[in-house]
Coordinates of C-alpha atoms in Angstrom, one line a residue:
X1 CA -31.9 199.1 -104.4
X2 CA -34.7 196.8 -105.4
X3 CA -35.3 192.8 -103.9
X4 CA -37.6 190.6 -104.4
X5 CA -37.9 187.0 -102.9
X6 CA -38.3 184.0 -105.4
X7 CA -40.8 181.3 -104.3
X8 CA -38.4 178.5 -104.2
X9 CA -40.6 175.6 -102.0
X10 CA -39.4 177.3 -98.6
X11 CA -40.8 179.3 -96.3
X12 CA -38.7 182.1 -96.6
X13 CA -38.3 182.4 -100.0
X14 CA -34.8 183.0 -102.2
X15 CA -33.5 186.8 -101.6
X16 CA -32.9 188.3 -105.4
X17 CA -31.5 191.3 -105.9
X18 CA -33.5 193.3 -108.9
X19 CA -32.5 195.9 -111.6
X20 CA -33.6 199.2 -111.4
X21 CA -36.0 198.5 -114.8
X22 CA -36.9 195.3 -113.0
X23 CA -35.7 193.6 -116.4
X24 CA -32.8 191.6 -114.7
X25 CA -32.2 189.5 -111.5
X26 CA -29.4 187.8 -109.6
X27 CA -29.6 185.7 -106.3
X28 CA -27.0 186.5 -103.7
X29 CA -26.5 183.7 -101.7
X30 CA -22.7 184.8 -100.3
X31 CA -24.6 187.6 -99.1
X32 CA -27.6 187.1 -98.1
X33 CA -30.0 184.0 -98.2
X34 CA -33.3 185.2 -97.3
X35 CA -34.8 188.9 -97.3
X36 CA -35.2 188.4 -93.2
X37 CA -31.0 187.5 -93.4
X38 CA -30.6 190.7 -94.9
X39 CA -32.4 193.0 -92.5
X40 CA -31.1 191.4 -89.3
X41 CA -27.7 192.5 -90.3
X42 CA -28.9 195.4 -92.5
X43 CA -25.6 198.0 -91.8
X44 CA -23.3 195.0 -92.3
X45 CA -24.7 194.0 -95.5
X46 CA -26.3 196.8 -97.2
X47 CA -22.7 198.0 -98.8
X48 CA -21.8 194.7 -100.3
X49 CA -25.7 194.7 -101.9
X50 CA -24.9 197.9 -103.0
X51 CA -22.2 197.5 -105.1
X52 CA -23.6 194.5 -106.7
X53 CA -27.0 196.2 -107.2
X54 CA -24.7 199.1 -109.1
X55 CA -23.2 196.4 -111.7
X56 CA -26.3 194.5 -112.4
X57 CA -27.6 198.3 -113.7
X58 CA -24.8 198.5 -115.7
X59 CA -25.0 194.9 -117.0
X60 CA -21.5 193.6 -115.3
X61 CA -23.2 190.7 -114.1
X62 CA -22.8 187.3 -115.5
X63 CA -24.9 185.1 -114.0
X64 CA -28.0 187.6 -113.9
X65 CA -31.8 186.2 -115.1
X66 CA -34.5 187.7 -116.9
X67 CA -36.3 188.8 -113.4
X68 CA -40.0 187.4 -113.4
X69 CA -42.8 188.9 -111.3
X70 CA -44.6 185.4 -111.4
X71 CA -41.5 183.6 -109.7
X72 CA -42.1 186.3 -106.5
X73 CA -43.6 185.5 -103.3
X74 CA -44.2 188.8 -101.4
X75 CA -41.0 190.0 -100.2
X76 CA -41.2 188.7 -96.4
X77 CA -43.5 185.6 -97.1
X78 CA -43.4 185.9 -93.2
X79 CA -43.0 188.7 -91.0
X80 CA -42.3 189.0 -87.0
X81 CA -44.5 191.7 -87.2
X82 CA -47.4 193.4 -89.5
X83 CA -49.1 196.4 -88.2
X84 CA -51.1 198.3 -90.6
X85 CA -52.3 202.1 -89.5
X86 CA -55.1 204.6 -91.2
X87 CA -52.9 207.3 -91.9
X88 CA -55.4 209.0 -94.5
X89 CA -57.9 210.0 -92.0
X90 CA -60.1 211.5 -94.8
X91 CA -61.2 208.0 -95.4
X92 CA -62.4 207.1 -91.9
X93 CA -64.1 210.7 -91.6
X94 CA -66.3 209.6 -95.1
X95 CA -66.2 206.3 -93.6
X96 CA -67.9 207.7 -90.4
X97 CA -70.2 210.2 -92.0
X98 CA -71.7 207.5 -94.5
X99 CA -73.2 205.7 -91.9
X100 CA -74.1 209.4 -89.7
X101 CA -71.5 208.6 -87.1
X102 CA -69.4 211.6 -85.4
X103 CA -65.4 210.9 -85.6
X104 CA -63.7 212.1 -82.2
X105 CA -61.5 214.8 -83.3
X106 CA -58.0 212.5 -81.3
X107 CA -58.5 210.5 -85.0
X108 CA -56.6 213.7 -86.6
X109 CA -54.0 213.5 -83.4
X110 CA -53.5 209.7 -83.3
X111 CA -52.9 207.1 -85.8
X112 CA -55.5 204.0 -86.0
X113 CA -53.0 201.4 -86.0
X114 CA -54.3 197.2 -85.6
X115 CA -51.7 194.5 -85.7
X116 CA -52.6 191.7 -88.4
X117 CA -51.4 188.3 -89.2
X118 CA -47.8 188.0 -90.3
X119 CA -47.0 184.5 -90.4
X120 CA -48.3 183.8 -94.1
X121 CA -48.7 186.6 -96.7
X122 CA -50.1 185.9 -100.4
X123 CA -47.8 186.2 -103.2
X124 CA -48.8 189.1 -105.5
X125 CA -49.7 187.1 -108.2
X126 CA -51.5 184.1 -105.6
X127 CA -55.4 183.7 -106.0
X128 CA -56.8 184.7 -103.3
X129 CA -58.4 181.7 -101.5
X130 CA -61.7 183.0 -99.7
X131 CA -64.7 180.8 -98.4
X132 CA -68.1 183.3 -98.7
X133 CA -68.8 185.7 -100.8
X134 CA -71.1 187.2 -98.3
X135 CA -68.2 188.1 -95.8
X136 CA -68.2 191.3 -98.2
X137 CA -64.7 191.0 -99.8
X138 CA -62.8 194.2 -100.7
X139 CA -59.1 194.6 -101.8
X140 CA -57.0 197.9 -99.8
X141 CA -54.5 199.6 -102.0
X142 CA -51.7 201.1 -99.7
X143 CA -47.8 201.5 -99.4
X144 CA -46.0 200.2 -96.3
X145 CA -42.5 200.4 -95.0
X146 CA -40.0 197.8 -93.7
X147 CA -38.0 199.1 -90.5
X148 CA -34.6 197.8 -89.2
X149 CA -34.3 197.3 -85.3
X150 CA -36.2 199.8 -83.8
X151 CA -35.9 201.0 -80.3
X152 CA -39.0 201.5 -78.0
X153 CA -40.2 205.2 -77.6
X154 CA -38.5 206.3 -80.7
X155 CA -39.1 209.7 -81.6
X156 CA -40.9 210.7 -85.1
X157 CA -37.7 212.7 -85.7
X158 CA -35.6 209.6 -85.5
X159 CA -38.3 206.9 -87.2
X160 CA -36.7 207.7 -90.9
X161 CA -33.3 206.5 -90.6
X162 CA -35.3 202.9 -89.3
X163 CA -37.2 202.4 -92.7
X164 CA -35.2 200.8 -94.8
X165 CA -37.5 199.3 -97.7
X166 CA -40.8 200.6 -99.6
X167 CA -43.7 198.3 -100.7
X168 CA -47.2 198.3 -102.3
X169 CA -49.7 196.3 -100.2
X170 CA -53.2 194.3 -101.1
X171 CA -55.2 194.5 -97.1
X172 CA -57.4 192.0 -98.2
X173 CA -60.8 192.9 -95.5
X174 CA -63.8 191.3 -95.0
X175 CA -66.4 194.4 -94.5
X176 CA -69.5 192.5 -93.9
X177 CA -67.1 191.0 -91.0
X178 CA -66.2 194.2 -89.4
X179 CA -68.9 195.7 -87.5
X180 CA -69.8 192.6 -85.3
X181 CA -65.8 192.5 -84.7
X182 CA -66.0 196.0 -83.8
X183 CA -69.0 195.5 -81.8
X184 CA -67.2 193.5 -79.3
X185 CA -64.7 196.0 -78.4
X186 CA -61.1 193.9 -79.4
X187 CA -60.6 194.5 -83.1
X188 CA -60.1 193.5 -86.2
X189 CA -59.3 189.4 -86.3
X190 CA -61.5 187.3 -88.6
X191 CA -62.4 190.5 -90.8
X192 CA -58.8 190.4 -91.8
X193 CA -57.3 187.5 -93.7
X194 CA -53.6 187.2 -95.1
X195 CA -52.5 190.3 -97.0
X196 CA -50.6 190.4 -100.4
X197 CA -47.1 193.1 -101.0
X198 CA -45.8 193.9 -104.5
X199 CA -43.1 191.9 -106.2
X200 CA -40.0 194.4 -105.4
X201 CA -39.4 196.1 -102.5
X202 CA -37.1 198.8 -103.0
X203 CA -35.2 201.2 -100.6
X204 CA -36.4 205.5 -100.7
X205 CA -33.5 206.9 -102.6
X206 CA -35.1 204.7 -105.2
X207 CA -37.6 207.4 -105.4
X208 CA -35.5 210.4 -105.4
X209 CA -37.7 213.6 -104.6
X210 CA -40.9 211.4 -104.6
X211 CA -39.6 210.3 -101.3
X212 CA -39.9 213.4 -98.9
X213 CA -41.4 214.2 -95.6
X214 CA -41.4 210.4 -94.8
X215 CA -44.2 210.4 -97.7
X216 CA -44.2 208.5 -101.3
X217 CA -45.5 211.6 -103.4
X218 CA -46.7 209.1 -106.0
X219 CA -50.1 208.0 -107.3
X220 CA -51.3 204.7 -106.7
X221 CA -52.7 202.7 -109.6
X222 CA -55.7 200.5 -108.9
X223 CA -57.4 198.5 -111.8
X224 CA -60.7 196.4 -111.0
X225 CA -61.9 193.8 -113.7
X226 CA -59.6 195.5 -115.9
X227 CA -61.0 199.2 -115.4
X228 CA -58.6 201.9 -113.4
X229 CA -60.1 202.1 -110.1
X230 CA -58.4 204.5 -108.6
X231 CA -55.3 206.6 -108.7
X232 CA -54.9 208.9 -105.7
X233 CA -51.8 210.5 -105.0
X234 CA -50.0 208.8 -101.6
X235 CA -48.2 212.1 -100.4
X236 CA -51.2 214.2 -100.3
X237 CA -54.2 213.6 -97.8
X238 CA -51.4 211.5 -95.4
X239 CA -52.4 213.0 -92.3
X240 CA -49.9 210.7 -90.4
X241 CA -46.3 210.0 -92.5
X242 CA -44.7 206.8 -92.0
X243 CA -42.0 208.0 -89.3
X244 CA -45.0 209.2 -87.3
X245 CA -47.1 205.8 -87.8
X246 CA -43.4 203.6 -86.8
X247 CA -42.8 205.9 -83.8
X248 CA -46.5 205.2 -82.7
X249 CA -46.2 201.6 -83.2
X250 CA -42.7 201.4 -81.0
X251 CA -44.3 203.7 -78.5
X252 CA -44.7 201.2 -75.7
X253 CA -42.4 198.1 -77.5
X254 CA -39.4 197.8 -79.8
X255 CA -39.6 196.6 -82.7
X256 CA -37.6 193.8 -84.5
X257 CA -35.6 194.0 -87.7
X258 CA -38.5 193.4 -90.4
X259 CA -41.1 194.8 -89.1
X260 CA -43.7 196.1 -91.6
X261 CA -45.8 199.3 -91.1
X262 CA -48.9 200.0 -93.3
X263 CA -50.2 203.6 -94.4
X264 CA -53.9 202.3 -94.7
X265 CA -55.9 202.6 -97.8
X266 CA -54.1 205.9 -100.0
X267 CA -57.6 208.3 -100.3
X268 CA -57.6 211.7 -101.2
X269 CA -60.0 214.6 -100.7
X270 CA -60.1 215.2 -104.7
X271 CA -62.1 211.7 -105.4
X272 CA -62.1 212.6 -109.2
X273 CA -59.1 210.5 -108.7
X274 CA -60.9 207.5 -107.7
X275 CA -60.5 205.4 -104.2
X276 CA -58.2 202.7 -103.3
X277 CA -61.0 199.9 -102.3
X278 CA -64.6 199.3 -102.6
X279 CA -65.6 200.5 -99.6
X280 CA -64.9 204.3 -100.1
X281 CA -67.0 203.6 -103.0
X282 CA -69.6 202.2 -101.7
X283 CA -69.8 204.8 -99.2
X284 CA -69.6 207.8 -101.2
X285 CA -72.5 206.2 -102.9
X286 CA -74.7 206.2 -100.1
X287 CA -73.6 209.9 -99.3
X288 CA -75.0 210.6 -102.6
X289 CA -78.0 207.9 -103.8
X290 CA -78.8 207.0 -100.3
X291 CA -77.3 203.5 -101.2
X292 CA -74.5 201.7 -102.3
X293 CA -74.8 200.4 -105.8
X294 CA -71.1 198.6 -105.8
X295 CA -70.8 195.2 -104.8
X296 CA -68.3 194.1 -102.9
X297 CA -65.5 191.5 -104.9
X298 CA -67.1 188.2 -106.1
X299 CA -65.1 184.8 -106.9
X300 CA -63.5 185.5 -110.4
X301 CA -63.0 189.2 -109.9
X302 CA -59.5 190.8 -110.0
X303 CA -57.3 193.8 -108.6
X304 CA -54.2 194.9 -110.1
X305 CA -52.0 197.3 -107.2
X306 CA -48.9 199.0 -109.2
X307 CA -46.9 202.6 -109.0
X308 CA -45.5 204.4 -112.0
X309 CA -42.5 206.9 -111.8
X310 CA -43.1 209.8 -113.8
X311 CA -41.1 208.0 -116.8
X312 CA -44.2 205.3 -116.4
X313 CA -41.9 202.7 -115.4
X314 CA -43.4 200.4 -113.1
X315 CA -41.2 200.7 -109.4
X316 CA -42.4 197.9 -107.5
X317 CA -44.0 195.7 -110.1
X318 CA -47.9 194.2 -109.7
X319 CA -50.0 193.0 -107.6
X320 CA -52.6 191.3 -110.0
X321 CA -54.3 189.0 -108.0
X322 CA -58.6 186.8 -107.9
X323 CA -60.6 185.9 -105.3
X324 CA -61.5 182.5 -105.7
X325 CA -63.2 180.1 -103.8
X326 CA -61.6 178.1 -101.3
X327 CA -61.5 174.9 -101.6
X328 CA -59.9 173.3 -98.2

């Protein structure tokens, strides 16, 4: 299935249910309200969402609408929870190495994981509202997964059958921020501002054998100022697969129905495939030149985030979003 959540004035956001070619939409309010209703009683409802999602594909729907990526907020405007890991650990290694720093070898054992703010994500097609260009913006390209209940200490094994929707991710950071964060020994807080999710979120079997080994075996399509980015593959280079980065988060703590997990910024070894954000950039650069000759995002610059099934139909929609300057 794929769902999306129109921007209708509330918080929460009107749960639509979304064809397959994400050309039609219906809202299922006898169902479901919001996108939060539905995963609280996920078993219950699922079937019924199901059968509709089966005759809006075949057009037996009456009251269906055009669907429209512009009328989406990001699929939990909220969340309970938002932890995002670092699963491709070849991007903290170069990370590391740019700047001549060792990387303990327990990074290739256990996940990186912080726990960012949940409690008012951008839409996808939102500006993105910053104050400083100096705070050294720079967009994150990643996939994350949306659990069910999850019970505390769950096993890798057992994570899969939690997961329950797929979606593309914008971790907006702050890189000139980071290293005085760092320096103080409790994480990432100011660095990281509200994030940004794709349109559609869309359970695995949407993905047929793209979905294996609790991996999307997909590239990832980043354009900058109009010019592809980036477009690594996200099953290869995942050192830690999303069952293993939800069992580590539920380790010491269950985990509530909508819960989001994030993979980290998709890098691969092969970098003629381009990077996922400015900083892997920047820092193969320095590798290089000795210096980084990428700047970070100004106001006015834009990111577009989207993933393409091997017919080149787009699965979860855009995220096509500008920094721009707040003005509060």
């Amino acid at each position: 299935m794929k769902l999306a959540s129109y921007d209708n004035g509330t918080r929460d956001g009107q749960l639509m249910l979304v064809s397959r070619d994400l050309s039609k939409a219906v809202a299922v309010p006898a169902i479901a309200h919001t996108m939060q209703q539905l995963l609280d009683a996920w078993a219950l409802l699922n079937p019924q969402l199901q059968e509709l999602y089966d005759a809006l594909n075949e057009g037996l729907i009456d009251n269906s609408v055009d669907f429209d990526e512009a009328k989406c907020h990001s699929p939990l405007p909220r969340a309970y929870q938002w932890a995002d890991g670092s699963a491709y650990v070849n991007h903290v290694e170069l990370v590391r190495k740019a700047r001549g720093a060792q990387m303990p070898d327990t990074f290739w054992h256990d996940p990186l994981v912080y726990q960012g703010g949940s409690d008012c994500f951008i839409a996808p097609k939102a500006d993105i509202p910053l104050a400083n260009e100096d705070w050294g913006i720079d967009f994150e390209s990643e996939i994350a997964v949306i659990t069910d209940d999850v019970p505390m200490g769950v096993a890798a094994s057992d994570a899969q059958k939690h997961i329950k929707l797929l979606m593309l991710v914008n971790d907006v950071s702050l890189r000139n921020l980071i290293p005085g964060e760092l320096a103080k020994g409790f994480g990432f807080y100011q660095a990281k501002p509200s994030s940004s999710f794709s349109p559609v979120a869309i359970t695995p079997d949407e993905l047929g054998a793209q979905w294996k080994e609790s991996k999307v075996h997909l590239p990832l399509v980043t354009h900058f100022n109009g010019t592809l980015f980036g477009k690594p593959n996200a099953g290869v280079d995942m050192t830690f697969n999303f069952s293993q980065l939800v069992s580590h988060v539920a380790k010491t703590r269950p985990l509530g129905a909508g819960a989001i997990i994030g993979s980290g910024t998709i890098s691969n070894y092969d970098r003629s495939a381009g990077s996922s954000c400015l900083a892997e950039t920047r820092m193969l650069e320095m590798i290089a030149d000795g210096k980084a000759s990428t700047s970070f995002m100004q106001f006015g610059d834009e990111v577009r985030i989207e993933m393409f099934d091997e017919q080149g139909q787009s699965i979860f929609g855009a995220i096509d979003q500008k920094v721009v300057q707040y003005q509060g």
